[in-house]
Short mmCIF file of C-alpha atoms and ligand atoms in Angstrom, two decimals:
data_model
loop_
_atom_site.label_atom_id
_atom_site.label_comp_id
_atom_site.label_asym_id
_atom_site.label_seq_id
_atom_site.Cartn_x
_atom_site.Cartn_y
_atom_site.Cartn_z
CA UNK A 176 -0.01 -0.01 -0.03
CA UNK A 177 2.82 2.40 1.05
CA UNK A 178 4.68 1.57 -2.18
CA UNK A 179 1.53 2.28 -4.13
CA UNK A 180 1.01 5.67 -2.47
CA UNK A 181 4.74 6.52 -2.92
CA UNK A 182 4.57 5.67 -6.64
CA UNK A 183 1.34 7.56 -7.07
CA UNK A 184 2.85 10.73 -5.53
CA UNK A 185 6.03 10.32 -7.57
CA UNK A 186 4.12 9.87 -10.85
CA UNK A 187 1.69 12.73 -10.09
CA UNK A 188 4.66 14.99 -9.24
CA UNK A 189 6.47 13.96 -12.47
CA UNK A 190 3.32 14.57 -14.56
CA UNK A 191 2.89 17.99 -12.90
CA UNK A 192 6.46 18.88 -13.81
CA UNK A 193 6.02 17.76 -17.43
CA UNK A 194 2.77 19.74 -17.60
CA UNK A 195 4.44 22.87 -16.28
CA UNK A 196 7.36 22.48 -18.66
CA UNK A 197 4.98 22.17 -21.61
CA UNK A 198 3.16 25.32 -20.60
CA UNK A 199 6.43 27.10 -19.90
CA UNK A 200 7.80 26.51 -23.37
CA UNK A 201 4.57 26.94 -25.24
CA UNK A 202 3.99 29.92 -27.48
CA UNK A 203 0.39 30.83 -27.93
CA UNK A 204 -1.13 32.69 -30.88
CA UNK A 205 -3.39 34.40 -28.38
CA UNK A 206 -3.31 34.51 -24.59
CA UNK A 207 -6.43 35.70 -22.80
CA UNK A 208 -6.16 36.87 -19.20
CA UNK A 209 -9.53 36.21 -17.47
CA UNK A 210 -11.99 33.42 -18.01
CA UNK A 211 -15.15 35.52 -17.63
CA UNK A 212 -17.81 35.74 -20.34
CA UNK A 213 -15.94 38.32 -22.45
CA UNK A 214 -12.66 36.39 -22.39
CA UNK A 215 -14.14 33.01 -23.13
CA UNK A 216 -16.45 34.34 -25.85
CA UNK A 217 -13.54 36.06 -27.61
CA UNK A 218 -11.30 32.98 -27.17
CA UNK A 219 -13.92 30.67 -28.64
CA UNK A 220 -14.37 32.81 -31.75
CA UNK A 221 -10.60 33.05 -32.33
CA UNK A 222 -9.92 29.33 -31.77
CA UNK A 223 -12.62 28.43 -34.30
CA UNK A 224 -10.26 29.82 -36.97
CA UNK A 225 -7.60 27.26 -36.02
CA UNK A 226 -5.43 29.49 -33.75
CA UNK A 227 -3.88 28.29 -30.51
CA UNK A 228 -5.55 30.10 -27.64
CA UNK A 229 -4.82 29.89 -23.88
CA UNK A 230 -7.11 31.40 -21.25
CA UNK A 231 -5.61 31.97 -17.79
CA UNK A 232 -8.17 32.30 -14.99
CA UNK A 233 -7.22 33.02 -11.39
CA UNK A 234 -10.30 31.37 -9.83
CA UNK A 235 -10.47 27.62 -9.37
CA UNK A 236 -14.05 27.41 -10.67
CA UNK A 237 -15.33 29.32 -13.71
CA UNK A 238 -18.21 31.68 -12.83
CA UNK A 239 -17.62 31.57 -9.03
CA UNK A 240 -17.88 33.70 -7.03
CA UNK A 241 -20.82 35.35 -8.84
CA UNK A 242 -20.50 39.13 -8.96
CA UNK A 243 -23.61 39.94 -10.92
CA UNK A 244 -27.39 40.39 -10.67
CA UNK A 245 -27.78 38.35 -13.86
CA UNK A 246 -30.28 40.66 -15.54
CA UNK A 247 -29.95 40.59 -19.31
CA UNK A 248 -31.80 41.48 -22.49
CA UNK A 249 -33.15 39.18 -25.18
CA UNK A 250 -30.11 40.14 -27.26
CA UNK A 251 -27.75 38.64 -24.73
CA UNK A 252 -29.83 35.47 -24.72
CA UNK A 253 -29.71 35.34 -28.53
CA UNK A 254 -25.98 36.08 -28.69
CA UNK A 255 -25.14 33.26 -26.31
CA UNK A 256 -28.00 30.92 -27.25
CA UNK A 257 -28.54 30.32 -23.50
CA UNK A 258 -32.35 30.27 -23.30
CA UNK A 259 -32.09 27.31 -20.90
CA UNK A 260 -30.42 29.55 -18.31
CA UNK A 261 -33.42 31.90 -17.94
CA UNK A 262 -34.79 31.76 -14.43
CA UNK A 263 -37.35 34.51 -14.70
CA UNK A 264 -38.89 36.80 -17.28
CA UNK A 265 -39.41 40.43 -16.21
CA UNK A 266 -42.33 42.39 -17.61
CA UNK A 267 -42.01 45.71 -15.92
CA UNK A 268 -40.62 47.86 -13.08
CA UNK A 269 -41.76 49.73 -10.05
CA UNK A 270 -39.67 52.88 -9.75
CA UNK A 271 -39.46 54.35 -6.24
CA UNK A 272 -38.54 58.05 -6.10
CA UNK A 273 -36.42 59.41 -3.22
CA UNK A 274 -39.61 60.49 -1.39
CA UNK A 275 -40.81 56.89 -1.43
CA UNK A 276 -43.65 57.35 -3.99
CA UNK A 277 -43.68 54.74 -6.70
CA UNK A 278 -44.43 54.63 -10.42
CA UNK A 279 -45.42 51.34 -12.09
CA UNK A 280 -44.10 50.72 -15.56
CA UNK A 281 -45.56 47.58 -17.05
CA UNK A 282 -45.95 46.30 -20.53
CA UNK A 283 -47.08 43.15 -22.21
CA UNK A 284 -43.62 42.10 -23.38
CA UNK A 285 -40.57 40.78 -21.52
CA UNK A 286 -38.07 43.61 -21.04
CA UNK A 287 -35.37 41.56 -19.35
CA UNK A 288 -34.52 38.12 -18.06
CA UNK A 289 -32.91 36.95 -14.84
CA UNK A 290 -30.43 34.24 -15.69
CA UNK A 291 -28.10 31.83 -13.88
CA UNK A 292 -24.91 33.82 -14.24
CA UNK A 293 -22.49 31.16 -12.96
CA UNK A 294 -23.87 28.65 -15.47
CA UNK A 295 -23.59 31.21 -18.27
CA UNK A 296 -19.88 31.65 -17.58
CA UNK A 297 -19.42 27.86 -17.35
CA UNK A 298 -21.30 27.29 -20.60
CA UNK A 299 -19.17 29.88 -22.46
CA UNK A 300 -15.95 28.38 -21.08
CA UNK A 301 -17.03 24.87 -22.09
CA UNK A 302 -17.80 26.03 -25.61
CA UNK A 303 -14.42 27.72 -25.81
CA UNK A 304 -12.78 24.43 -24.74
CA UNK A 305 -14.79 22.51 -27.32
CA UNK A 306 -13.41 24.91 -29.95
CA UNK A 307 -9.87 24.03 -28.90
CA UNK A 308 -9.15 26.73 -26.32
CA UNK A 309 -6.93 25.63 -23.42
CA UNK A 310 -8.48 26.98 -20.18
CA UNK A 311 -6.08 26.93 -17.22
CA UNK A 312 -7.75 27.51 -13.80
CA UNK A 313 -6.11 28.73 -10.58
CA UNK A 314 -3.68 30.60 -12.76
CA UNK A 315 -3.20 34.17 -11.59
CA UNK A 316 -1.31 36.46 -13.96
CA UNK A 317 1.15 38.52 -11.97
CA UNK A 318 3.52 40.09 -14.45
CA UNK A 319 3.80 40.97 -18.09
CA UNK A 320 6.86 41.78 -20.18
CA UNK A 321 7.49 42.70 -23.76
CA UNK A 322 9.93 40.26 -25.31
CA UNK A 323 11.05 40.38 -28.94
CA UNK A 324 7.90 40.74 -31.09
CA UNK A 325 5.58 39.37 -28.44
CA UNK A 326 4.68 39.37 -24.77
CA UNK A 327 5.73 37.03 -21.98
CA UNK A 328 3.14 36.43 -19.30
CA UNK A 329 4.08 35.33 -15.80
CA UNK A 330 1.46 33.56 -13.71
CA UNK A 331 1.25 31.82 -10.35
CA UNK A 332 -0.12 28.32 -10.21
CA UNK A 333 0.13 25.69 -7.51
CA UNK A 334 2.87 27.59 -5.66
CA UNK A 335 5.07 28.05 -8.78
CA UNK A 336 5.65 30.97 -11.11
CA UNK A 337 5.22 29.91 -14.70
CA UNK A 338 5.57 31.74 -17.99
CA UNK A 339 3.84 31.62 -21.37
CA UNK A 340 4.60 33.61 -24.49
CA UNK A 341 2.17 35.08 -26.97
CA UNK A 342 1.96 37.34 -30.01
CA UNK A 343 -1.38 38.78 -28.97
CA UNK A 344 -2.50 39.39 -25.42
CA UNK A 345 -6.19 39.91 -24.64
CA UNK A 346 -7.00 41.52 -21.31
CA UNK A 347 -10.43 40.19 -20.21
CA UNK A 348 -9.53 40.54 -16.57
CA UNK A 349 -12.39 42.67 -15.39
CA UNK A 350 -12.83 46.02 -13.65
CA UNK A 351 -9.37 45.99 -12.06
CA UNK A 352 -7.60 44.87 -15.24
CA UNK A 353 -3.87 44.29 -14.73
CA UNK A 354 -3.43 44.13 -18.52
CA UNK A 355 -5.05 47.55 -18.98
CA UNK A 356 -2.87 49.13 -16.29
CA UNK A 357 0.25 47.46 -17.65
CA UNK A 358 -0.47 48.74 -21.18
CA UNK A 359 -1.37 52.22 -19.80
CA UNK A 360 -4.85 51.97 -21.30
CA UNK A 361 -7.07 52.32 -18.26
CA UNK A 362 -8.72 55.57 -17.34
CA UNK A 363 -12.40 54.87 -16.54
CA UNK A 364 -14.45 57.96 -15.75
CA UNK A 365 -15.73 56.36 -12.57
CA UNK A 366 -16.02 53.01 -10.85
CA UNK A 367 -19.37 52.23 -9.24
CA UNK A 368 -19.18 50.28 -6.01
CA UNK A 369 -21.93 47.63 -5.90
CA UNK A 370 -23.17 45.77 -2.83
CA UNK A 371 -25.52 42.93 -3.60
CA UNK A 372 -26.93 39.68 -2.39
CA UNK A 373 -29.11 36.76 -3.36
CA UNK A 374 -31.86 36.48 -0.80
CA UNK A 375 -34.99 34.65 0.25
CA UNK A 376 -37.73 37.24 -0.08
CA UNK A 377 -41.53 37.15 -0.63
CA UNK A 378 -42.22 38.62 -4.09
CA UNK A 379 -45.86 39.65 -4.40
CA UNK A 380 -45.20 40.59 -8.07
CA UNK A 381 -42.54 38.15 -9.27
CA UNK A 382 -42.49 39.61 -12.79
CA UNK A 383 -41.64 43.18 -11.71
CA UNK A 384 -38.20 44.65 -10.96
CA UNK A 385 -38.07 47.24 -8.19
CA UNK A 386 -35.79 50.25 -8.68
CA UNK A 387 -35.08 52.63 -5.83
CA UNK A 388 -33.71 56.13 -6.25
CA UNK A 389 -32.28 58.57 -3.74
CA UNK A 390 -28.93 59.82 -2.51
CA UNK A 391 -29.66 58.39 0.99
CA UNK A 392 -29.74 54.80 -0.28
CA UNK A 393 -27.78 54.83 -3.55
CA UNK A 394 -25.75 58.03 -4.10
CA UNK A 395 -25.27 58.49 -7.85
CA UNK A 396 -26.76 55.12 -8.58
CA UNK A 397 -29.86 53.10 -7.66
CA UNK A 398 -31.02 50.19 -5.53
CA UNK A 399 -32.72 47.10 -7.00
CA UNK A 400 -34.78 44.00 -6.29
CA UNK A 401 -34.80 41.47 -9.11
CA UNK A 402 -37.12 38.59 -8.37
CA UNK A 403 -36.03 35.15 -9.45
CA UNK A 404 -39.30 33.58 -8.42
CA UNK A 405 -41.99 34.12 -5.73
CA UNK A 406 -39.55 33.38 -2.92
CA UNK A 407 -36.05 34.44 -4.10
CA UNK A 408 -34.56 37.67 -5.36
CA UNK A 409 -31.34 39.46 -6.10
CA UNK A 410 -31.03 42.75 -4.35
CA UNK A 411 -28.40 45.44 -4.21
CA UNK A 412 -27.39 49.04 -4.25
CA UNK A 413 -24.54 51.03 -5.68
CA UNK A 414 -22.61 54.19 -5.05
CA UNK A 415 -20.60 56.28 -7.43
CA UNK A 416 -18.84 58.15 -4.64
CA UNK A 417 -15.68 56.53 -3.25
CA UNK A 418 -15.86 58.43 0.04
CA UNK A 419 -19.38 57.24 0.85
CA UNK A 420 -19.56 54.00 2.77
CA UNK A 421 -21.40 51.45 0.69
CA UNK A 422 -22.23 49.39 3.76
CA UNK A 423 -24.02 52.42 5.30
CA UNK A 424 -26.03 52.90 2.08
CA UNK A 425 -27.05 49.23 2.14
CA UNK A 426 -28.11 49.50 5.77
CA UNK A 427 -30.13 52.62 5.02
CA UNK A 428 -31.68 50.93 1.98
CA UNK A 429 -32.82 47.94 4.09
CA UNK A 430 -34.10 50.24 6.85
CA UNK A 431 -35.96 52.70 4.63
CA UNK A 432 -37.71 49.87 2.81
CA UNK A 433 -37.96 47.59 5.84
CA UNK A 434 -41.50 46.54 4.98
CA UNK A 435 -40.42 45.36 1.53
CA UNK A 436 -37.49 43.45 3.04
CA UNK A 437 -39.52 41.99 5.90
CA UNK A 438 -38.47 38.38 6.65
CA UNK A 439 -35.57 38.52 4.25
CA UNK A 440 -32.85 35.84 4.57
CA UNK A 441 -29.48 36.30 2.90
CA UNK A 442 -28.42 33.29 0.79
CA UNK A 443 -25.14 34.81 -0.33
CA UNK A 444 -23.60 38.25 -0.45
CA UNK A 445 -21.72 39.62 -3.40
CA UNK A 446 -20.58 42.91 -4.89
CA UNK A 447 -17.88 44.45 -7.01
CA UNK A 448 -16.96 47.34 -9.15
CA UNK A 449 -18.41 48.43 -12.45
CA UNK A 450 -16.21 50.74 -14.52
CA UNK A 451 -18.04 53.49 -16.41
CA UNK A 452 -16.61 55.54 -19.30
CA UNK A 453 -14.85 55.07 -22.59
CA UNK A 454 -11.24 54.11 -22.98
CA UNK A 455 -8.80 53.13 -25.71
CA UNK A 456 -9.16 49.35 -26.09
CA UNK A 457 -5.84 48.41 -27.76
CA UNK A 458 -2.09 48.92 -27.84
CA UNK A 459 0.55 47.10 -29.84
CA UNK A 460 0.10 43.34 -29.23
CA UNK A 461 -2.69 44.06 -26.72
CA UNK A 462 -6.49 44.16 -26.86
CA UNK A 463 -8.92 44.71 -23.99
CA UNK A 464 -12.43 43.32 -23.80
CA UNK A 465 -15.45 43.41 -21.46
CA UNK A 466 -15.14 45.30 -18.17
CA UNK A 467 -11.35 45.64 -18.76
CA UNK A 468 -12.25 47.81 -21.77
CA UNK A 469 -15.04 49.66 -19.94
CA UNK A 470 -17.63 47.97 -22.14
CA UNK A 471 -20.47 48.56 -19.76
CA UNK A 472 -23.74 50.46 -19.90
CA UNK A 473 -23.38 53.80 -18.03
CA UNK A 474 -27.00 53.98 -16.90
CA UNK A 475 -27.50 50.47 -15.53
CA UNK A 476 -23.94 49.11 -15.17
CA UNK A 477 -24.91 46.06 -17.22
CA UNK A 478 -21.79 44.69 -18.88
CA UNK A 479 -22.81 41.35 -20.35
CA UNK A 480 -24.34 42.58 -23.61
CA UNK A 481 -21.68 45.22 -24.44
CA UNK A 482 -18.90 42.84 -23.23
CA UNK A 483 -20.11 40.06 -25.57
CA UNK A 484 -20.45 42.52 -28.46
CA UNK A 485 -16.93 43.69 -27.67
CA UNK A 486 -15.74 40.08 -27.69
CA UNK A 487 -17.17 39.46 -31.13
CA UNK A 488 -15.51 42.56 -32.61
CA UNK A 489 -12.28 41.91 -30.71
CA UNK A 490 -12.10 38.32 -32.03
CA UNK A 491 -12.75 39.43 -35.63
CA UNK A 492 -9.91 41.96 -35.55
CA UNK A 493 -7.67 39.50 -33.73
CA UNK A 494 -8.18 36.88 -36.43
CA UNK A 495 -7.33 39.43 -39.12
CA UNK A 496 -4.16 40.41 -37.20
CA UNK A 497 -3.16 36.77 -36.81
CA UNK A 498 -3.63 36.14 -40.49
CA UNK A 499 -1.69 39.23 -41.45
CA UNK A 500 0.92 38.60 -38.68
CA UNK A 501 0.50 42.25 -37.81
CA UNK A 502 -0.02 43.18 -34.14
CA UNK A 503 0.85 46.86 -34.41
CA UNK A 504 -1.24 49.47 -32.67
CA UNK A 505 -2.28 50.80 -36.08
CA UNK A 506 -3.56 47.42 -37.25
CA UNK A 507 -5.43 46.72 -34.00
CA UNK A 508 -7.05 50.16 -34.11
CA UNK A 509 -9.63 48.46 -36.38
CA UNK A 510 -11.08 47.13 -33.13
CA UNK A 511 -11.60 50.63 -31.74
CA UNK A 512 -13.08 51.80 -35.04
CA UNK A 513 -15.61 48.96 -35.28
CA UNK A 514 -16.51 49.23 -31.59
CA UNK A 515 -17.11 52.96 -31.98
CA UNK A 516 -19.26 52.39 -35.06
CA UNK A 517 -21.40 49.83 -33.26
CA UNK A 518 -21.63 51.03 -29.65
CA UNK A 519 -19.92 54.38 -29.11
CA UNK A 520 -22.90 56.58 -29.97
CA UNK A 521 -25.20 54.81 -27.48
CA UNK A 522 -22.54 54.82 -24.73
CA UNK A 523 -21.74 58.49 -25.23
CA UNK A 524 -25.43 59.46 -25.07
CA UNK A 525 -25.92 57.29 -22.01
CA UNK A 526 -22.86 58.85 -20.36
CA UNK A 527 -24.42 62.33 -20.89
CA UNK A 528 -27.72 61.23 -19.46
CA UNK A 529 -25.93 59.67 -16.54
CA UNK A 530 -24.15 62.95 -15.84
CA UNK A 531 -27.50 64.78 -15.79
CA UNK A 532 -28.97 62.11 -13.50
CA UNK A 533 -26.03 62.42 -11.06
CA UNK A 534 -26.52 66.16 -10.92
CA UNK A 535 -30.19 65.93 -9.99
CA UNK A 536 -31.14 66.56 -6.39
CA UNK A 537 -33.49 64.15 -4.65
CA UNK A 538 -36.19 66.79 -4.98
CA UNK A 539 -35.71 67.03 -8.72
CA UNK A 540 -35.81 63.29 -9.10
CA UNK A 541 -39.00 63.02 -7.04
CA UNK A 542 -40.52 65.82 -9.09
CA UNK A 543 -39.56 64.20 -12.38
CA UNK A 544 -41.15 60.89 -11.35
CA UNK A 545 -44.26 62.70 -10.18
CA UNK A 546 -44.53 64.41 -13.59
CA UNK A 547 -43.91 61.17 -15.47
CA UNK A 548 -46.47 59.21 -13.46
CA UNK A 549 -49.28 59.70 -15.96
CA UNK A 550 -50.82 57.24 -18.42
CA UNK A 551 -49.23 59.02 -21.36
CA UNK A 552 -45.63 58.94 -20.06
CA UNK A 553 -45.92 55.50 -18.57
CA UNK A 554 -47.08 54.00 -21.81
CA UNK A 555 -44.45 55.93 -23.78
CA UNK A 556 -41.69 54.61 -21.48
CA UNK A 557 -43.10 51.05 -21.71
CA UNK A 558 -43.14 51.32 -25.48
CA UNK A 559 -39.59 52.59 -25.91
CA UNK A 560 -37.82 50.96 -22.96
CA UNK A 561 -34.84 48.89 -24.04
CA UNK A 562 -32.31 47.90 -21.38
CA UNK A 563 -29.45 47.74 -23.93
CA UNK A 564 -30.25 51.09 -25.50
CA UNK A 565 -31.81 53.23 -22.68
CA UNK A 566 -30.86 56.43 -24.50
CA UNK A 567 -33.85 55.84 -26.82
CA UNK A 568 -36.40 56.33 -24.07
CA UNK A 569 -34.26 58.93 -22.28
CA UNK A 570 -34.24 61.03 -25.43
CA UNK A 571 -38.06 60.99 -25.55
CA UNK A 572 -38.26 62.19 -21.95
CA UNK A 573 -35.56 64.81 -22.13
CA UNK A 574 -37.05 66.38 -25.23
CA UNK A 575 -39.88 67.53 -23.06
CA UNK A 576 -38.49 67.83 -19.57
CA UNK A 577 -34.99 69.10 -20.20
CA UNK A 578 -35.89 72.20 -18.14
CA UNK A 579 -35.70 70.02 -15.06
CA UNK A 580 -32.07 69.34 -15.75
CA UNK A 581 -30.83 72.63 -17.07
CA UNK A 582 -32.89 75.31 -15.37
CA UNK A 583 -31.77 75.06 -11.82
CA UNK A 584 -33.41 78.43 -10.98
CA UNK A 585 -36.84 77.10 -11.88
CA UNK A 586 -36.23 73.97 -9.85
CA UNK A 587 -34.94 75.95 -6.85
CA UNK A 588 -38.23 77.88 -6.92
CA UNK A 589 -40.24 74.65 -6.94
CA UNK A 590 -37.92 73.23 -4.27
CA UNK A 591 -38.62 76.12 -1.86
CA UNK A 592 -42.37 75.85 -2.59
CA UNK A 593 -42.39 72.04 -2.29
C1 LIG B 849 -22.93 43.53 -8.17
C2 LIG B 849 -22.93 43.51 -9.67
C3 LIG B 849 -24.09 43.28 -10.34
C4 LIG B 849 -24.09 43.25 -11.77
N1 LIG B 849 -25.27 42.98 -12.41
C5 LIG B 849 -25.25 42.90 -13.76
C6 LIG B 849 -26.46 42.57 -14.44
O1 LIG B 849 -27.49 42.33 -13.86
N2 LIG B 849 -26.42 42.45 -15.81
C7 LIG B 849 -25.25 42.68 -16.52
O2 LIG B 849 -25.27 42.62 -17.75
N3 LIG B 849 -24.12 43.02 -15.88
C8 LIG B 849 -24.07 43.11 -14.52
N4 LIG B 849 -22.93 43.40 -13.89
C9 LIG B 849 -21.69 43.59 -14.66
C10 LIG B 849 -21.15 42.29 -15.14
O3 LIG B 849 -21.03 41.37 -14.09
C11 LIG B 849 -19.79 42.50 -15.84
O4 LIG B 849 -19.94 43.50 -16.78
C12 LIG B 849 -19.30 41.21 -16.49
O5 LIG B 849 -19.02 40.23 -15.54
C13 LIG B 849 -18.06 41.52 -17.30
O6 LIG B 849 -17.52 40.31 -17.83
P1 LIG B 849 -15.94 40.21 -18.11
O7 LIG B 849 -15.73 38.88 -18.69
O8 LIG B 849 -15.47 41.38 -18.82
O9 LIG B 849 -15.27 40.32 -16.65
P2 LIG B 849 -15.44 39.38 -15.41
O10 LIG B 849 -16.77 38.68 -15.40
O11 LIG B 849 -15.13 40.26 -14.20
O12 LIG B 849 -14.30 38.30 -15.57
C14 LIG B 849 -12.97 38.67 -15.43
C15 LIG B 849 -12.24 37.40 -15.00
O13 LIG B 849 -10.84 37.68 -14.98
C16 LIG B 849 -10.30 37.00 -13.88
N5 LIG B 849 -9.02 37.69 -13.52
C17 LIG B 849 -8.90 38.96 -13.06
N6 LIG B 849 -7.58 39.25 -12.87
C18 LIG B 849 -6.91 38.13 -13.21
C19 LIG B 849 -5.52 37.80 -13.23
N7 LIG B 849 -4.60 38.69 -12.88
N8 LIG B 849 -5.15 36.60 -13.64
C20 LIG B 849 -6.08 35.64 -14.07
N9 LIG B 849 -7.40 35.91 -14.06
C21 LIG B 849 -7.82 37.14 -13.65
C22 LIG B 849 -11.37 37.06 -12.80
O14 LIG B 849 -11.21 36.07 -11.84
C23 LIG B 849 -12.62 36.90 -13.65
O15 LIG B 849 -13.03 35.58 -13.71
C24 LIG B 849 -22.89 43.48 -12.49
C25 LIG B 849 -21.71 43.74 -11.76
C26 LIG B 849 -21.70 43.75 -10.38
C27 LIG B 849 -20.44 44.03 -9.65
#
C-alpha cells in the first residue's frame, strides 16, 4: 500500500512537472487573461479559426464567485443561445422616487430576463474548450513583459511561477484589469461600487423589478430588487462616490424599505466594481475586452451585452491580425473603429444622461417621477424601454423635460415651494 502511495505521488509529481514544462515552453497565438464571459467568448471565436488560444483564470471554478445580478436582455440570450439559463422573465418595473412614492411601468412584453450567471460563464468556457481553447484555472497572472515581437506572461499556479509567451494578449480581466494598467490603457471615468446579495424574499409581483432612487440609499446610482421567483430575489445598491460608505447605504436601503425586506434571509452576499466611461481598447500586441475595456452600460452598469459585443468585434480583428501577422497598434485600431461604429454613440449618449442624473437633487428626481407618473408617459416609457439602449427612451423624456435638468433656478423655486 505504502509503495503504491509513494509511486502515485512520484508519478503525479512527475506529470505535474512535465505539464508545467509544456506550458512554460509553449507559445500561444493568443493568450487571454480572465476566463469571464468576455474572455471565453472572444477565445472561442478566435480558436474556431484554428489558432492556438490559452485562457488563464485565477479562480479555481469558472463563474464563481458570482458578482452579478444576472439581468440581461433578449439580445444577450440570442448572442449566447442560452435560453435554458433563464430563471425569470421580467415584464415591468416599479420605480421608487427618493420621497418613497412609486411609479409602475408595465408592458405586455418581456423587457429583461434573470439568468443563472455562474452557469452562463461555465457554458461559455465549455464552448471555448470545445473549440480548442486551453483553459487553465487557478492561474493568476502577476507580471507581463514585452519580449522580442511578443509578450511574456508570468502567472502563479500551484505555488510556482510559470511563464507563457504570446503574439497577442487579450486583457479580459475585469474592472481592475492588470493588462489595462500594464499597457497604460485604463482611465475609466468612474467606478461604481456595488453591494448585492441573493436572498430569500416574498415577491408579491414576481414579474416586476423594483428600482429605488435617492442619495440616501444609492448616491449616484440606484437600488434594485430582481425577483427570481416568488420566494427568491437578487437585491443590491450602488454608489458612485468613493468616500461614501457602501455598507451604510445598504443598511439605510434595508431600513428605509424595511416593509419590503420583511423576513428577508441572505443566501449569499456579493458585490464588486463596475467601470463606467470610454477608454482606448488596444495597444501594440494588446487588446482589452469586457469590463477591462469599460464595455459597460453607463446607466445600468450592465456589462454582459456590451462585453459580448466587444468580444465578437475583438475576435474578428484578432483573427485578421493573426492572418496578417501584424499586431501593431495601427492594425489593432480596427477594433476601436468597429467598436465605436457599433456602440460608441449609445454609450456616449448614455454617459451624458448619466451625468444629468447624477446632478439631480433628490427633490428634482421626485418631481420628475411625479410628472412622469401619468398614463401618457408611462405607456411611452413602456413602449420605448430597451435595457441595452436606454438612451432611446431617455431622449423621448428629455425632449420635453430638459428644463428640469438645465434650469436650476426654476427647480430651486419649486424646491422652496415644495
Ligand atoms: C454587483 C454587480 C451586479 C451586476 N449585475 C449585472 C447585471 O444584472 N447584468 C449585466 O449585464 N451586468 C451586470 N454586472 C456587470 C457584469 O457582471 C460584468 O460587466 C461582467 O462580468 C463583465 O464580464 P468580463 O468577462 O469582462 O469580466 P469578469 O466577469 O469580471 O471576468 C474577469 C475574469 O478575470 C479574472 N481575472 C482577473 N484578474 C486576473 C488575473 N490577474 N489573472 C487571471 N485571471 C484574472 C477574474 O477572476 C474573472 O473571472 C454586475 C456587476 C456587479 C459588480
